[in-house]
Amino acid sequence: MSNPTDAIRRAHSACLFQPEAYRAAYLGSSVWYRRPFIHYLTIGARRGQRPNPFFDPAYYRAQLAAAGVRLRSPLLNFYLRHGADRLESPSEEFNHSWYAAVNHDCLGGNHPLEHYLTRGLAEGRDPAPHIDLQRWMASHGATSATAPALMLRQIAATGRLEGEGVDYGFVSLEARQTAFRDNIDWRPLRRAAAPQRPNLVFVQTAPDAAHRFATPERSFDLMLNYYEDPGAEPHAACEYAIFQRGSKVTAIEAILRRDPTLLRSYERVIFLDDDIDLGAGDLDRFFDVMQSHDLVLAQPLLTPDSDCSWPIFRDVAHAGRVVPVDGVEVMMPAFSRAALDRLAWTFSEGISGFGIDLLWGQTWPEAQQAGRIAIIGEVSARHLRPRDQETGLFYRFMARHGIDPKRELLRIMQRNGLKLGFARMPVLPRSPTPVTCIAAASPS
């Protein structure tokens, strides 16, 4: 059994024990006020009291028990020694895996909660996707220095954080998502009577964007979704044009709902962000490879200088190859007709697109295991703009409507039991049995 004094020494050095917050929440004017560490070690830990606002002993013990872990060492000591390498979160107020995933400077051996208490909190970062720290502090007149004591005192009194910026059940987020969809401007500008070619390229675009692939020689039809009013006639080369002041995801959802046969009339559709650099020849080659390998979901390989969330999609080792993976990301996914039939429901699960791409592969294991989801490394695309989740145009647009992409991500993951990230799939012999393409029902 670990030495109890070791637990408190490690907690103190890692800032996991916050004496001012602990005093404010549990000690008041008691005789223990000057000795909060000793009180926690001898009394508070047994009572289930928290050493900081983000470590809930009862919650963490329940998480470990569900994972089959039975402890002999002090709980806080176990979290310090082993928690960084495990998936369990220490409380509802700190989402361990999510924080590590969205704060890349936390990677490389740093303990997520230690990183948050020593750096993230002072910088105003959120501890979990359902807690907007800046809004909570503003509503309570708190600073990053005073917030821990106020938080722990509130948790000790009510059992959880309360007030603006806290949305445990995603009720507020879902209300904002509904309001966003209900207020979207939608105006069809051009619609071909029938497909001219077997494949379709959808582009989320500004009115003044130039498209290298909008050439007469292309072997695919073109759909432009304008997120700003184009004013004049849409681009002369496109077969379809829509004005929809929303996101790429809400545009796709609206097309599937309002004009259900349009996208399904094509053998394959690729959905491109407006900052993807591809030529018409690249797209022709991409569709050819997707067809010849009988893929249901695919995406081009990103160039090494492209900014992206998941390095697997720009790995130079994939160049010139077709690499089976367990999913594709939302930046430039391509769907077969069968994939659109099966996965149409996923486009109503969010606004920003965060997390929706995790659904595509993880809710279709037959396609994963059959190797019919892949990166097509014979075609490379460049992502022209770096992601800027603070001041980028798209993220500011989301923020104006109260849509937090990271909260959407966690909601989708929790609702559907998803893992975060993407991975390669083993190369297996192709089965003669076709992949099941019956449309899956949306989870209730």
CSV table of N, CA and C in Angstrom, one decimal, residues 231-287:
chain,number,residue,atom,x,y,z
A,231,GLY,N,-25.7,37.5,-54.7
A,231,GLY,CA,-26.2,38.7,-55.3
A,231,GLY,C,-26.6,38.5,-56.8
A,232,ALA,N,-25.5,38.3,-57.6
A,232,ALA,CA,-25.8,38.1,-59.1
A,232,ALA,C,-26.0,36.6,-59.4
A,233,GLU,N,-25.8,36.3,-60.6
A,233,GLU,CA,-26.0,34.9,-61.1
A,233,GLU,C,-24.8,34.0,-60.5
A,234,PRO,N,-25.1,32.8,-60.1
A,234,PRO,CA,-24.1,31.9,-59.6
A,234,PRO,C,-23.1,31.6,-60.7
A,235,HIS,N,-22.0,31.0,-60.4
A,235,HIS,CA,-20.9,30.6,-61.3
A,235,HIS,C,-21.5,29.9,-62.5
A,236,ALA,N,-21.1,30.3,-63.7
A,236,ALA,CA,-21.7,29.7,-64.9
A,236,ALA,C,-21.4,28.2,-65.1
A,237,ALA,N,-20.4,27.7,-64.5
A,237,ALA,CA,-20.0,26.3,-64.7
A,237,ALA,C,-20.8,25.3,-63.9
A,238,CYS,N,-21.5,25.8,-62.9
A,238,CYS,CA,-22.1,24.8,-61.9
A,238,CYS,C,-23.5,24.4,-62.4
A,239,GLU,N,-23.8,23.1,-62.1
A,239,GLU,CA,-25.1,22.5,-62.4
A,239,GLU,C,-26.1,22.9,-61.3
A,240,TYR,N,-25.7,23.1,-60.1
A,240,TYR,CA,-26.5,23.4,-59.0
A,240,TYR,C,-25.9,24.6,-58.2
A,241,ALA,N,-26.8,25.4,-57.6
A,241,ALA,CA,-26.3,26.5,-56.8
A,241,ALA,C,-27.4,26.7,-55.7
A,242,ILE,N,-26.9,26.9,-54.5
A,242,ILE,CA,-27.8,27.2,-53.3
A,242,ILE,C,-27.2,28.3,-52.5
A,243,PHE,N,-28.1,29.2,-52.0
A,243,PHE,CA,-27.7,30.1,-51.0
A,243,PHE,C,-28.2,29.6,-49.7
A,244,GLN,N,-27.3,29.3,-48.7
A,244,GLN,CA,-27.7,28.8,-47.4
A,244,GLN,C,-26.8,29.4,-46.4
A,245,ARG,N,-27.3,30.3,-45.6
A,245,ARG,CA,-26.4,30.9,-44.6
A,245,ARG,C,-26.3,30.1,-43.3
A,246,GLY,N,-25.6,29.0,-43.5
A,246,GLY,CA,-25.4,28.1,-42.4
A,246,GLY,C,-24.0,27.4,-42.5
A,247,SER,N,-23.9,26.2,-42.1
A,247,SER,CA,-22.6,25.4,-42.2
A,247,SER,C,-22.7,24.4,-43.4
A,248,LYS,N,-21.6,23.8,-43.7
A,248,LYS,CA,-21.7,22.7,-44.7
A,248,LYS,C,-22.6,21.6,-44.3
A,249,VAL,N,-22.5,21.3,-43.0
A,249,VAL,CA,-23.4,20.2,-42.5
A,249,VAL,C,-24.9,20.5,-42.6
A,250,THR,N,-25.2,21.7,-42.2
A,250,THR,CA,-26.7,22.1,-42.3
A,250,THR,C,-27.1,22.2,-43.7
A,251,ALA,N,-26.2,22.5,-44.7
A,251,ALA,CA,-26.6,22.6,-46.1
A,251,ALA,C,-26.9,21.2,-46.6
A,252,ILE,N,-26.0,20.2,-46.2
A,252,ILE,CA,-26.2,18.8,-46.7
A,252,ILE,C,-27.5,18.3,-46.1
A,253,GLU,N,-27.7,18.5,-44.8
A,253,GLU,CA,-28.9,18.0,-44.1
A,253,GLU,C,-30.2,18.6,-44.8
A,254,ALA,N,-30.1,19.9,-45.2
A,254,ALA,CA,-31.3,20.5,-45.8
A,254,ALA,C,-31.5,20.0,-47.2
A,255,ILE,N,-30.5,19.7,-47.9
A,255,ILE,CA,-30.7,19.1,-49.3
A,255,ILE,C,-31.3,17.7,-49.2
A,256,LEU,N,-30.8,16.9,-48.2
A,256,LEU,CA,-31.3,15.6,-48.1
A,256,LEU,C,-32.8,15.6,-47.6
A,257,ARG,N,-33.1,16.6,-46.9
A,257,ARG,CA,-34.5,16.7,-46.4
A,257,ARG,C,-35.4,17.3,-47.4
A,258,ARG,N,-35.0,18.4,-48.1
A,258,ARG,CA,-35.9,19.2,-49.0
A,258,ARG,C,-35.9,18.6,-50.4
A,259,ASP,N,-34.8,18.0,-50.8
A,259,ASP,CA,-34.7,17.5,-52.2
A,259,ASP,C,-34.1,16.1,-52.1
A,260,PRO,N,-34.8,15.1,-51.5
A,260,PRO,CA,-34.1,13.9,-51.2
A,260,PRO,C,-33.5,13.0,-52.3
A,261,THR,N,-34.0,13.2,-53.5
A,261,THR,CA,-33.4,12.5,-54.6
A,261,THR,C,-32.2,13.1,-55.3
A,262,LEU,N,-31.9,14.4,-55.0
A,262,LEU,CA,-30.8,15.1,-55.7
A,262,LEU,C,-29.5,14.4,-55.5
A,263,LEU,N,-29.0,14.3,-54.2
A,263,LEU,CA,-27.7,13.8,-54.0
A,263,LEU,C,-27.7,12.3,-54.3
A,264,ARG,N,-28.8,11.6,-54.0
A,264,ARG,CA,-28.8,10.1,-54.2
A,264,ARG,C,-28.9,9.7,-55.7
A,265,SER,N,-29.0,10.7,-56.6
A,265,SER,CA,-29.0,10.4,-58.0
A,265,SER,C,-27.6,10.2,-58.5
A,266,TYR,N,-26.6,10.5,-57.7
A,266,TYR,CA,-25.2,10.3,-58.1
A,266,TYR,C,-24.6,9.1,-57.5
A,267,GLU,N,-23.7,8.5,-58.2
A,267,GLU,CA,-23.0,7.3,-57.7
A,267,GLU,C,-22.1,7.7,-56.5
A,268,ARG,N,-21.5,8.8,-56.6
A,268,ARG,CA,-20.6,9.3,-55.5
A,268,ARG,C,-20.6,10.8,-55.4
A,269,VAL,N,-20.5,11.3,-54.2
A,269,VAL,CA,-20.5,12.8,-53.9
A,269,VAL,C,-19.4,13.1,-53.0
A,270,ILE,N,-18.6,14.1,-53.3
A,270,ILE,CA,-17.5,14.6,-52.4
A,270,ILE,C,-17.9,15.9,-51.9
A,271,PHE,N,-17.8,16.2,-50.6
A,271,PHE,CA,-18.2,17.4,-49.9
A,271,PHE,C,-17.0,18.2,-49.5
A,272,LEU,N,-16.7,19.3,-50.2
A,272,LEU,CA,-15.4,20.0,-50.0
A,272,LEU,C,-15.6,21.3,-49.2
A,273,ASP,N,-14.7,21.6,-48.2
A,273,ASP,CA,-14.7,22.9,-47.7
A,273,ASP,C,-14.2,23.9,-48.7
A,274,ASP,N,-14.3,25.2,-48.4
A,274,ASP,CA,-14.0,26.2,-49.4
A,274,ASP,C,-12.5,26.4,-49.5
A,275,ASP,N,-11.7,25.9,-48.6
A,275,ASP,CA,-10.2,26.1,-48.6
A,275,ASP,C,-9.5,24.9,-49.0
A,276,ILE,N,-10.0,24.0,-49.8
A,276,ILE,CA,-9.3,22.8,-50.3
A,276,ILE,C,-8.9,23.0,-51.7
A,277,ASP,N,-7.6,22.8,-51.9
A,277,ASP,CA,-7.0,23.0,-53.3
A,277,ASP,C,-6.9,21.7,-54.0
A,278,LEU,N,-7.8,21.5,-55.0
A,278,LEU,CA,-7.8,20.4,-55.9
A,278,LEU,C,-8.1,20.8,-57.3
A,279,GLY,N,-7.5,20.1,-58.3
A,279,GLY,CA,-7.9,20.4,-59.6
A,279,GLY,C,-8.9,19.4,-60.2
A,280,ALA,N,-9.4,19.7,-61.4
A,280,ALA,CA,-10.4,18.8,-62.0
A,280,ALA,C,-9.8,17.4,-62.2
A,281,GLY,N,-8.6,17.4,-62.7
A,281,GLY,CA,-7.9,16.1,-62.9
A,281,GLY,C,-7.8,15.3,-61.7
A,282,ASP,N,-7.5,16.0,-60.6
A,282,ASP,CA,-7.3,15.3,-59.3
A,282,ASP,C,-8.7,14.6,-58.9
A,283,LEU,N,-9.8,15.4,-59.0
A,283,LEU,CA,-11.1,14.8,-58.7
A,283,LEU,C,-11.5,13.7,-59.6
A,284,ASP,N,-11.2,13.8,-60.9
A,284,ASP,CA,-11.5,12.7,-61.8
A,284,ASP,C,-10.7,11.4,-61.3
A,285,ARG,N,-9.5,11.6,-61.0
A,285,ARG,CA,-8.7,10.4,-60.6
A,285,ARG,C,-9.2,9.9,-59.3
A,286,PHE,N,-9.6,10.8,-58.4
A,286,PHE,CA,-10.1,10.3,-57.1
A,286,PHE,C,-11.4,9.5,-57.2
A,287,PHE,N,-12.3,9.9,-58.1
A,287,PHE,CA,-13.5,9.2,-58.3
A,287,PHE,C,-13.2,7.8,-59.0
